[in-house]
Short mmCIF file of C-alpha atoms in Angstrom, two decimals:
data_model
loop_
_atom_site.label_atom_id
_atom_site.label_comp_id
_atom_site.label_asym_id
_atom_site.label_seq_id
_atom_site.Cartn_x
_atom_site.Cartn_y
_atom_site.Cartn_z
CA UNK I 1103 -16.82 54.93 51.77
CA UNK I 1104 -13.79 57.23 52.10
CA UNK I 1105 -11.98 59.02 54.93
CA UNK I 1106 -11.94 62.82 55.15
CA UNK I 1107 -9.42 64.37 52.74
CA UNK I 1108 -9.49 61.46 50.32
CA UNK I 1109 -11.11 61.47 46.97
CA UNK I 1110 -13.63 58.69 46.60
CA UNK I 1111 -12.50 55.98 44.13
CA UNK I 1112 -14.65 55.69 41.10
CA UNK I 1113 -15.80 52.10 40.69
CA UNK I 1114 -16.76 50.66 37.38
CA UNK I 1115 -20.30 49.35 37.54
CA UNK I 1116 -20.48 45.62 36.90
CA UNK I 1117 -23.26 43.71 35.34
CA UNK I 1118 -23.96 40.03 35.91
CA UNK I 1119 -21.53 37.90 33.88
CA UNK I 1120 -18.94 40.61 33.36
CA UNK I 1121 -15.39 40.51 34.71
CA UNK I 1122 -12.54 42.89 35.12
CA UNK I 1123 -9.84 43.46 32.56
CA UNK I 1124 -7.36 40.60 32.31
CA UNK I 1125 -4.56 42.65 30.76
CA UNK I 1126 -4.37 45.87 28.75
CA UNK I 1127 -5.82 45.31 25.34
CA UNK I 1128 -7.29 41.86 26.16
CA UNK I 1129 -11.09 41.55 25.78
CA UNK I 1130 -12.99 40.80 28.96
CA UNK I 1131 -14.56 37.40 29.53
CA UNK I 1132 -17.76 37.11 27.54
CA UNK I 1133 -16.82 39.81 25.05
CA UNK I 1134 -16.03 39.21 21.40
CA UNK I 1135 -12.68 40.40 20.10
CA UNK I 1136 -12.89 42.95 17.29
CA UNK I 1137 -12.07 41.80 13.77
CA UNK I 1138 -8.34 41.51 13.19
CA UNK I 1139 -7.52 41.59 16.89
CA UNK I 1140 -4.33 39.91 18.06
CA UNK I 1141 -3.16 39.37 21.64
CA UNK I 1142 -0.41 41.68 22.94
CA UNK I 1143 3.19 40.66 22.44
CA UNK I 1144 3.58 39.84 26.14
CA UNK I 1145 0.87 37.17 25.91
CA UNK I 1146 2.39 35.75 22.72
CA UNK I 1147 5.76 35.50 24.46
CA UNK I 1148 4.17 33.78 27.47
CA UNK I 1149 2.42 31.24 25.23
CA UNK I 1150 5.69 30.53 23.41
CA UNK I 1151 7.49 29.92 26.71
CA UNK I 1152 4.76 27.53 27.88
CA UNK I 1153 4.96 25.58 24.63
CA UNK I 1154 8.75 25.33 24.70
CA UNK I 1155 8.79 24.19 28.35
CA UNK I 1156 5.97 21.67 27.97
CA UNK I 1157 6.97 18.15 29.11
CA UNK I 1158 4.60 16.60 26.56
CA UNK I 1159 6.03 15.09 23.40
CA UNK I 1160 5.01 16.51 20.02
CA UNK I 1161 1.81 15.09 18.59
CA UNK I 1162 3.74 13.34 15.82
CA UNK I 1163 5.42 11.13 18.44
CA UNK I 1164 2.18 9.54 19.61
CA UNK I 1165 1.00 6.21 18.12
CA UNK I 1166 -1.58 6.55 15.40
CA UNK I 1167 -0.75 10.20 14.58
CA UNK I 1168 -0.90 10.63 10.83
CA UNK I 1169 -0.27 14.37 10.66
CA UNK I 1170 -2.00 16.93 8.50
CA UNK I 1171 -1.53 14.82 5.40
CA UNK I 1172 -3.23 11.70 6.77
CA UNK I 1173 -5.40 10.05 4.15
CA UNK I 1174 -4.09 12.36 1.41
CA UNK I 1175 -1.42 9.99 0.11
CA UNK I 1176 1.49 11.75 1.82
CA UNK I 1177 5.01 10.42 1.52
CA UNK I 1178 5.66 10.62 5.24
CA UNK I 1179 6.13 6.84 5.38
CA UNK I 1180 3.27 6.21 7.81
CA UNK I 1181 1.83 2.77 7.16
CA UNK I 1182 -1.80 2.30 6.16
CA UNK I 1183 -3.55 0.32 8.86
CA UNK I 1184 -5.28 -2.84 7.59
CA UNK I 1185 -9.08 -2.86 7.89
CA UNK I 1186 -10.79 -5.35 10.19
CA UNK I 1187 -11.67 -7.72 7.34
CA UNK I 1188 -8.01 -8.02 6.33
CA UNK I 1189 -7.13 -8.83 9.94
CA UNK I 1190 -9.88 -11.48 10.02
CA UNK I 1191 -8.61 -13.00 6.76
CA UNK I 1192 -5.03 -13.17 8.00
CA UNK I 1193 -6.18 -14.82 11.22
CA UNK I 1194 -8.01 -17.44 9.18
CA UNK I 1195 -4.82 -18.11 7.23
CA UNK I 1196 -2.87 -18.41 10.47
CA UNK I 1197 -5.54 -20.80 11.77
CA UNK I 1198 -4.95 -22.94 8.67
CA UNK I 1199 -1.25 -22.78 9.49
CA UNK I 1200 -1.97 -24.04 13.01
CA UNK I 1201 -3.90 -26.98 11.53
CA UNK I 1202 -0.93 -27.69 9.27
CA UNK I 1203 1.35 -27.59 12.30
CA UNK I 1204 -0.86 -30.07 14.14
CA UNK I 1205 -0.70 -32.32 11.10
CA UNK I 1206 3.09 -32.12 11.19
CA UNK I 1207 3.13 -33.08 14.87
CA UNK I 1208 0.84 -36.04 14.23
CA UNK I 1209 2.97 -37.11 11.27
CA UNK I 1210 6.19 -36.91 13.27
CA UNK I 1211 4.58 -38.93 16.07
CA UNK I 1212 3.33 -41.50 13.56
CA UNK I 1213 6.88 -41.97 12.26
CA UNK I 1214 7.96 -43.13 15.74
CA UNK I 1215 5.12 -45.58 16.43
CA UNK I 1216 4.55 -49.01 14.86
CA UNK I 1217 0.95 -48.19 13.95
CA UNK I 1218 1.89 -44.94 12.31
CA UNK I 1219 4.75 -46.56 10.44
CA UNK I 1220 2.40 -49.20 9.08
CA UNK I 1221 0.02 -46.52 7.80
CA UNK I 1222 2.86 -44.62 6.13
CA UNK I 1223 4.30 -47.82 4.73
CA UNK I 1224 0.91 -48.77 3.29
CA UNK I 1225 0.71 -45.41 1.53
CA UNK I 1226 4.22 -45.86 0.12
CA UNK I 1227 3.46 -49.43 -1.02
CA UNK I 1228 0.32 -48.22 -2.75
CA UNK I 1229 2.33 -45.62 -4.61
CA UNK I 1230 4.94 -48.20 -5.60
CA UNK I 1231 2.23 -50.60 -6.74
CA UNK I 1232 0.86 -47.95 -9.07
CA UNK I 1233 4.32 -47.41 -10.56
CA UNK I 1234 6.58 -50.42 -9.78
CA UNK I 1235 9.15 -49.38 -12.36
CA UNK I 1236 9.92 -46.19 -10.37
CA UNK I 1237 11.32 -48.25 -7.47
CA UNK I 1238 13.56 -50.24 -9.78
CA UNK I 1239 14.80 -47.13 -11.56
CA UNK I 1240 15.58 -45.41 -8.24
CA UNK I 1241 17.81 -48.32 -7.17
CA UNK I 1242 16.61 -48.26 -3.53
CA UNK I 1243 14.91 -50.76 -1.30
CA UNK I 1244 11.34 -50.41 -0.11
CA UNK I 1245 12.51 -49.56 3.42
CA UNK I 1246 14.74 -46.80 2.12
CA UNK I 1247 11.90 -45.47 0.02
CA UNK I 1248 9.64 -45.51 3.09
CA UNK I 1249 12.11 -43.52 5.18
CA UNK I 1250 12.78 -41.02 2.41
CA UNK I 1251 9.08 -40.48 1.67
CA UNK I 1252 8.19 -40.01 5.34
CA UNK I 1253 11.00 -37.49 5.85
CA UNK I 1254 10.18 -35.61 2.66
CA UNK I 1255 6.52 -35.27 3.59
CA UNK I 1256 7.46 -34.01 7.06
CA UNK I 1257 9.76 -31.37 5.55
CA UNK I 1258 7.08 -30.28 3.09
CA UNK I 1259 4.56 -29.86 5.91
CA UNK I 1260 7.06 -27.78 7.86
CA UNK I 1261 7.57 -25.52 4.84
CA UNK I 1262 3.80 -25.13 4.51
CA UNK I 1263 3.51 -24.05 8.16
CA UNK I 1264 6.12 -21.32 7.67
CA UNK I 1265 4.46 -20.29 4.41
CA UNK I 1266 1.06 -19.79 6.04
CA UNK I 1267 2.36 -17.41 8.71
CA UNK I 1268 4.73 -15.61 6.34
CA UNK I 1269 1.94 -14.87 3.84
CA UNK I 1270 -0.35 -13.69 6.66
CA UNK I 1271 2.30 -11.22 7.84
CA UNK I 1272 2.82 -9.85 4.32
CA UNK I 1273 -0.92 -9.50 3.77
CA UNK I 1274 -1.22 -7.29 6.84
CA UNK I 1275 1.40 -5.02 5.31
CA UNK I 1276 -0.66 -4.67 2.13
CA UNK I 1277 1.54 -6.71 -0.21
CA UNK I 1278 -0.46 -7.33 -3.39
CA UNK I 1279 1.78 -10.19 -4.50
CA UNK I 1280 1.04 -12.00 -1.22
CA UNK I 1281 -2.68 -11.84 -1.99
CA UNK I 1282 -2.06 -13.29 -5.46
CA UNK I 1283 0.15 -16.02 -3.98
CA UNK I 1284 -2.55 -16.89 -1.44
CA UNK I 1285 -5.05 -17.30 -4.29
CA UNK I 1286 -2.70 -19.58 -6.26
CA UNK I 1287 -1.93 -21.77 -3.24
CA UNK I 1288 -5.64 -22.04 -2.41
CA UNK I 1289 -6.34 -23.33 -5.92
CA UNK I 1290 -3.43 -25.78 -5.76
CA UNK I 1291 -4.60 -27.10 -2.37
CA UNK I 1292 -7.98 -27.98 -3.90
CA UNK I 1293 -6.28 -30.07 -6.58
CA UNK I 1294 -4.06 -31.88 -4.04
CA UNK I 1295 -6.73 -32.80 -1.49
CA UNK I 1296 -6.57 -36.58 -0.84
CA UNK I 1297 -9.51 -38.87 -1.49
CA UNK I 1298 -11.20 -40.61 1.42
CA UNK I 1299 -10.24 -41.09 5.06
CA UNK I 1300 -10.19 -38.77 8.04
CA UNK I 1301 -7.24 -36.94 6.49
CA UNK I 1302 -9.69 -35.55 3.92
CA UNK I 1303 -11.68 -33.81 6.67
CA UNK I 1304 -8.51 -32.33 8.12
CA UNK I 1305 -7.34 -31.08 4.73
CA UNK I 1306 -10.83 -29.84 3.92
CA UNK I 1307 -10.87 -27.63 7.01
CA UNK I 1308 -7.58 -26.02 5.99
CA UNK I 1309 -8.75 -25.51 2.42
CA UNK I 1310 -12.05 -23.92 3.49
CA UNK I 1311 -10.23 -21.50 5.80
CA UNK I 1312 -7.88 -20.52 2.99
CA UNK I 1313 -10.61 -20.09 0.39
CA UNK I 1314 -12.80 -17.93 2.63
CA UNK I 1315 -9.77 -15.79 3.55
CA UNK I 1316 -8.88 -15.27 -0.12
CA UNK I 1317 -12.48 -14.36 -0.92
CA UNK I 1318 -12.39 -11.67 1.80
CA UNK I 1319 -9.07 -10.33 0.53
CA UNK I 1320 -10.47 -9.72 -2.96
CA UNK I 1321 -13.55 -7.83 -1.77
CA UNK I 1322 -14.07 -4.38 -0.27
CA UNK I 1323 -12.66 -2.89 1.90
CA UNK I 1324 -9.65 -5.21 1.59
CA UNK I 1325 -9.45 -4.53 -2.14
CA UNK I 1326 -9.07 -0.78 -1.59
CA UNK I 1327 -6.48 -1.41 1.13
CA UNK I 1328 -4.22 -3.32 -1.28
CA UNK I 1329 -4.78 -0.78 -4.06
CA UNK I 1330 -3.71 2.05 -1.73
CA UNK I 1331 -0.49 0.23 -0.84
CA UNK I 1332 0.17 -0.55 -4.50
CA UNK I 1333 -0.29 3.11 -5.45
CA UNK I 1334 2.06 4.23 -2.68
CA UNK I 1335 4.78 1.78 -3.78
CA UNK I 1336 4.73 3.22 -7.31
CA UNK I 1337 5.61 6.74 -6.13
#
């Protein structure tokens, strides 16, 4: 409707689902842009200003972002995440380390109690009985030998505790030499397991944990994980 003297405005007929023009040269909503179409320079400038003023950090700053070269062996320095089986194997090795730590605590407690000292002394006396000449050649008394042996065994157990957790940490980082070292130590532990007594059960639990962990580390997908890290280190 128009007042007298005014030209009626021509209205563009609208169909359901159609909208007015957003900006000159910009396709309407629901329309396909022609081949080779690019937005006007004003829209490009507006998009650039929005991107530059965005409070969000670049995608590369977020945890887990590997970039366009993820999985293609890029030299960006991003670490390869260990698969679940490697994590399980390292946890088993750490569990063996916890058992070793408990053994160290029990040993240290035994060194301060009469009953524990008698057990340690009996083990030392048995060793001396098997090789009596060693005590004479060492030039020490049996009490001195007892104290030295008890302290030495405690120190060795402490070293083993540190070794378990250190190897587990290196395995998570894909160190191939740590996997080989874990295999060697697992074989040595089988040869050194004591015969008889409750200590055999305790040692057996540690050995089983270590052997199962090593078996996992030499099978897929852990095997491919270590090969990928080895290939990256050679670049």
